[in-house]
mmCIF file of C-alpha atoms in Angstrom:
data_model
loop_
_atom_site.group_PDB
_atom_site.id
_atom_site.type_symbol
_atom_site.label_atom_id
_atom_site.label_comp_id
_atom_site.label_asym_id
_atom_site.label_seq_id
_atom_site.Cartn_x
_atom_site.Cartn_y
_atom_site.Cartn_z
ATOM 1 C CA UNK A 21 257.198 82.799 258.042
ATOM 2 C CA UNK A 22 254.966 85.742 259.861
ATOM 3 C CA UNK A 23 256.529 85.068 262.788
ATOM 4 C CA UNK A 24 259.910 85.093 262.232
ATOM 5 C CA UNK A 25 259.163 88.079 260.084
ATOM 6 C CA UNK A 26 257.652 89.750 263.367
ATOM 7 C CA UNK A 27 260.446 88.515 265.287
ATOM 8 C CA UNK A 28 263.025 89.741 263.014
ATOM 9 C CA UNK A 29 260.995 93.994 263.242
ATOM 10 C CA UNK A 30 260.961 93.454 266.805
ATOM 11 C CA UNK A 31 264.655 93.027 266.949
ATOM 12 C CA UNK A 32 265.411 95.839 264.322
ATOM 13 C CA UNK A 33 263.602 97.737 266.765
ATOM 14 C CA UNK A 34 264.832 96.705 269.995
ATOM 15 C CA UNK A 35 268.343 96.792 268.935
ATOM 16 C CA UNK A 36 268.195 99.783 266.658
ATOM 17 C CA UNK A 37 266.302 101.536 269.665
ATOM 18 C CA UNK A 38 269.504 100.575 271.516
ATOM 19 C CA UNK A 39 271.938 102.404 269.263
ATOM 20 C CA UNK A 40 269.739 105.122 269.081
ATOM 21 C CA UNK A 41 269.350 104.920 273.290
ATOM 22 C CA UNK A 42 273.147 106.181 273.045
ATOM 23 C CA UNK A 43 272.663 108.660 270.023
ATOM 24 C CA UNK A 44 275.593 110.638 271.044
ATOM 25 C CA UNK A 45 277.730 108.482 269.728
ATOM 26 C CA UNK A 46 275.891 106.696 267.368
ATOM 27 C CA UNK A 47 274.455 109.420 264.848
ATOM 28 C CA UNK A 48 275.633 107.400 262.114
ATOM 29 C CA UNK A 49 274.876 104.033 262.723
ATOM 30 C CA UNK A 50 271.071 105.843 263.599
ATOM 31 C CA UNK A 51 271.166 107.142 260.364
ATOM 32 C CA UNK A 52 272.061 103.973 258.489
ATOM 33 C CA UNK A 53 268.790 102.419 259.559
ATOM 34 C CA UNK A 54 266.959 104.073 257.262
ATOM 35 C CA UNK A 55 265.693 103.905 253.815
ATOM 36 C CA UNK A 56 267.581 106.480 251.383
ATOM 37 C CA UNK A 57 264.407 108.186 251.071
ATOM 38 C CA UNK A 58 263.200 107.671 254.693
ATOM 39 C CA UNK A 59 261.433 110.204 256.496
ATOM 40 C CA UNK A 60 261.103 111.232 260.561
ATOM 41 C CA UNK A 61 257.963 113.010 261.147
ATOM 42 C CA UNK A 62 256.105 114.283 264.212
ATOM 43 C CA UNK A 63 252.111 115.846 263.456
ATOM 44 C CA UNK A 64 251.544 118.660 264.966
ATOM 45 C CA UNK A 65 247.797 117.167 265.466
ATOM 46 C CA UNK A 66 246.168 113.956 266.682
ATOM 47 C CA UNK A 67 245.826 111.330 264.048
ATOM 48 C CA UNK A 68 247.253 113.880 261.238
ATOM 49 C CA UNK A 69 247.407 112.304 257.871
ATOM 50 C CA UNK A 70 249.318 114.604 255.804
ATOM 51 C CA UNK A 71 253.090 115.987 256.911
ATOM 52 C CA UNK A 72 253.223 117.933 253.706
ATOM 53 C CA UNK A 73 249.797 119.958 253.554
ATOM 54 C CA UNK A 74 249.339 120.077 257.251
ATOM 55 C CA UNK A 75 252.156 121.762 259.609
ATOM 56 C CA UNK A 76 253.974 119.385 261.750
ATOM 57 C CA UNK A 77 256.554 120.002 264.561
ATOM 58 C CA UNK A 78 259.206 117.765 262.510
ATOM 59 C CA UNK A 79 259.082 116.178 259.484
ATOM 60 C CA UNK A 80 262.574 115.565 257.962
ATOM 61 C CA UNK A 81 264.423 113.952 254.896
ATOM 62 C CA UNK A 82 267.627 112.339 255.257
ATOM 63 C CA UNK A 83 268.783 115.271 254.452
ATOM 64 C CA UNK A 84 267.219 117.414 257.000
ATOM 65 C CA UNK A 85 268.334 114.623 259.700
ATOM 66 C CA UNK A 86 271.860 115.034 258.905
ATOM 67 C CA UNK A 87 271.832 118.777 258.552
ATOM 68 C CA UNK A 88 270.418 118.591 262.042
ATOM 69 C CA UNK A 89 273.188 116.351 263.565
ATOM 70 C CA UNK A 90 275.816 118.141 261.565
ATOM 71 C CA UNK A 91 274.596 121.264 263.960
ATOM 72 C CA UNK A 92 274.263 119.652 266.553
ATOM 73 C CA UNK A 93 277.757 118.392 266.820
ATOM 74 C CA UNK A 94 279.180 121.561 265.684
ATOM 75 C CA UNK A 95 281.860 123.407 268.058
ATOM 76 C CA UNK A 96 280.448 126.504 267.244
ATOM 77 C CA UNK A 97 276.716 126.375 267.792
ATOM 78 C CA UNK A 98 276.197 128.405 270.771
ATOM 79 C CA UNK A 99 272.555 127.019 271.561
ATOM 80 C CA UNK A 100 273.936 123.767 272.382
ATOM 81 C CA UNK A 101 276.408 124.915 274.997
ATOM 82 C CA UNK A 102 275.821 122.671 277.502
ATOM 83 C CA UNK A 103 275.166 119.827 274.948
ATOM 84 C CA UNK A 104 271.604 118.301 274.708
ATOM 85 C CA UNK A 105 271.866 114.809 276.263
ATOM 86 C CA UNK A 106 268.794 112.089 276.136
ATOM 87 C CA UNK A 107 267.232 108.726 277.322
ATOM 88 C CA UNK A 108 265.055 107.017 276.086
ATOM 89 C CA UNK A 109 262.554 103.979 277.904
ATOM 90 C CA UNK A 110 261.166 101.886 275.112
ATOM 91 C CA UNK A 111 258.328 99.268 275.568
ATOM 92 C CA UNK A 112 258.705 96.263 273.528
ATOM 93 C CA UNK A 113 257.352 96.899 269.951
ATOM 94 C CA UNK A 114 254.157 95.859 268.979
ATOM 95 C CA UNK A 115 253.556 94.494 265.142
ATOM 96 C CA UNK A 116 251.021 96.088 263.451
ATOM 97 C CA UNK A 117 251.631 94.584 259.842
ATOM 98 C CA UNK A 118 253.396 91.807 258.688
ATOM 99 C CA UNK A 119 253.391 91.561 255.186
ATOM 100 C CA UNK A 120 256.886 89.177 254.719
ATOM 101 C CA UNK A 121 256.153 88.839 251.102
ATOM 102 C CA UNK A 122 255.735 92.216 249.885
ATOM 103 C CA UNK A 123 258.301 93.074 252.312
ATOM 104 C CA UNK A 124 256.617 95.959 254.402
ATOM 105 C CA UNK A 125 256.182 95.682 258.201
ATOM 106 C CA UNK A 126 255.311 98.093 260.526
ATOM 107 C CA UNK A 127 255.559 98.120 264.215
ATOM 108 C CA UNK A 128 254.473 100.970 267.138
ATOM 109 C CA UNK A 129 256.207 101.681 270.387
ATOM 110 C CA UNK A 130 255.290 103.450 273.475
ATOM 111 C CA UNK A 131 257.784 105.395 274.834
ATOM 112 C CA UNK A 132 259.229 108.013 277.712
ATOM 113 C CA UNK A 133 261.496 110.671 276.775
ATOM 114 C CA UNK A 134 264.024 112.677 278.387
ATOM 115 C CA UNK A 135 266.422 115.249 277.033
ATOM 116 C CA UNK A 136 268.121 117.525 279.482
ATOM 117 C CA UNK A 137 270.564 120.691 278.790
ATOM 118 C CA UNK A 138 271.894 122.381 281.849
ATOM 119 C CA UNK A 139 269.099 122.826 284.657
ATOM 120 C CA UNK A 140 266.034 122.420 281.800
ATOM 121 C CA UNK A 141 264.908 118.986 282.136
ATOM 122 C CA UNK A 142 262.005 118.313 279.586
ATOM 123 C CA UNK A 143 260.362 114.748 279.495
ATOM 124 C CA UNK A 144 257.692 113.668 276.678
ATOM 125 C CA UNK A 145 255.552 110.043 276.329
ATOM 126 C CA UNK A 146 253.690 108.857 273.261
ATOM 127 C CA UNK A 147 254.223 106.100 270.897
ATOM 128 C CA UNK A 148 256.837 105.719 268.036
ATOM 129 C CA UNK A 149 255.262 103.839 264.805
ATOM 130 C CA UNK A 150 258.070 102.473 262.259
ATOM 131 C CA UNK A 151 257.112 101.627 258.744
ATOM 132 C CA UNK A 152 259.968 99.556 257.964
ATOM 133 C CA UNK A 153 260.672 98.014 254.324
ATOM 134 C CA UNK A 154 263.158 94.922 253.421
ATOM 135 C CA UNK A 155 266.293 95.983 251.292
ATOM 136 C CA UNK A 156 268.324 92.745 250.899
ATOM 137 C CA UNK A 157 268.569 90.600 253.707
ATOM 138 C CA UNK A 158 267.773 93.861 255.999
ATOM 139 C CA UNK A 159 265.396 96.258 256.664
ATOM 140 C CA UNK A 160 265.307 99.795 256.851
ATOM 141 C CA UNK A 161 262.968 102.830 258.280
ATOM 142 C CA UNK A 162 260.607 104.273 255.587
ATOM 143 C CA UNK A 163 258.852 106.512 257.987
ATOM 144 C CA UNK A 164 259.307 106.583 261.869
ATOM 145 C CA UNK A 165 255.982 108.794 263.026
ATOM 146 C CA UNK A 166 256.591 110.044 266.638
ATOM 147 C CA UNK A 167 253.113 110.970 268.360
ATOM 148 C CA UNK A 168 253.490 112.803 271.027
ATOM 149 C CA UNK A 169 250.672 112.402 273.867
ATOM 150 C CA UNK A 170 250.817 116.211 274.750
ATOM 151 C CA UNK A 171 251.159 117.178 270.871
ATOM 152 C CA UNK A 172 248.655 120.360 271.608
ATOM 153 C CA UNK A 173 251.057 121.745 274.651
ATOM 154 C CA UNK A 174 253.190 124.810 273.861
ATOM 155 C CA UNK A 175 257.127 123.417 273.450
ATOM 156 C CA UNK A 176 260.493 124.806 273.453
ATOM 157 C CA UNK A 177 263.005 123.773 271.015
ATOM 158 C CA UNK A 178 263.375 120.199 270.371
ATOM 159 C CA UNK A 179 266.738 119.507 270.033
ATOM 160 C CA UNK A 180 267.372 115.650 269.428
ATOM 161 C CA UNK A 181 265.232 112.887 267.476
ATOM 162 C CA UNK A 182 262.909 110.735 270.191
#
């Protein structure tokens, strides 16, 4: 039962990283992966424990995420004139937890990071953690932690979700 428990988050992953790989088109079907009261959140420090107390360079509701892609596929936001585009690489998840009968799994996944707009090219690495929870016969993001590698450096704006 572990297994195919494990097996089951490392597909969510793989093929939910996939729809998120082409997030231009697939805001909504991003979105739909997580829990109603899921949350996207990247510290600000190494190993930071608390995204309320502590400042953080994201840390976002539902309806903070949807705010965000509501702007950015606006006509008129200026900023985004050329429009943000992204890729992402994606190693194959690792599972962390695997607790099939209370329903709570989480996985972490390294990652490389591109998002380009006009000549700025910007590129970022670290490792994506998903804290995913069964609903039904699926499962859905509680919290998706990005850690960024270079958390300390000095960044522009970040424009799209990694």
């Amino acid at each position: 039962v572990r297994d195919a428990a494990a097996s089951r988050v490392g597909l969510v992953l793989l093929f939910g990283g996939g729809r998120q790989s082409g997030i231009r088109d697939g805001w909504q079907a991003w979105l739909d992966l997580f829990h109603p009261e899921g949350r996207y959140w990247m510290p600000l420090e190494w190993q930071q424990q608390d995204p309320v107390l502590q400042p953080s360079l994201m840390y976002e509701d539902l309806l903070l995420m949807k705010v965000r892609i509501e702007r950015l596929a606006g006509e008129r936001t200026f900023s985004q004139k050329p429009k943000s585009r992204c890729h992402h690489l994606l190693q194959a998840p690792q599972i962390v937890a695997c607790d099939p009968a209370a329903g709570l799994f989480k996985a972490r996944t390294s990652f490389l990071y591109t998002e380009t707009r006009g000549d700025a090219l910007e590129r970022f690495s670290g490792w994506a953690s998903h804290d995913l929870v069964q609903i039904g016969d699926g499962l859905k993001i509680r919290l998706k932690r990005i850690d960024l590698v270079n958390f300390d450096a000095p960044f522009g704006n970040i424009q799209l979700f990694m």
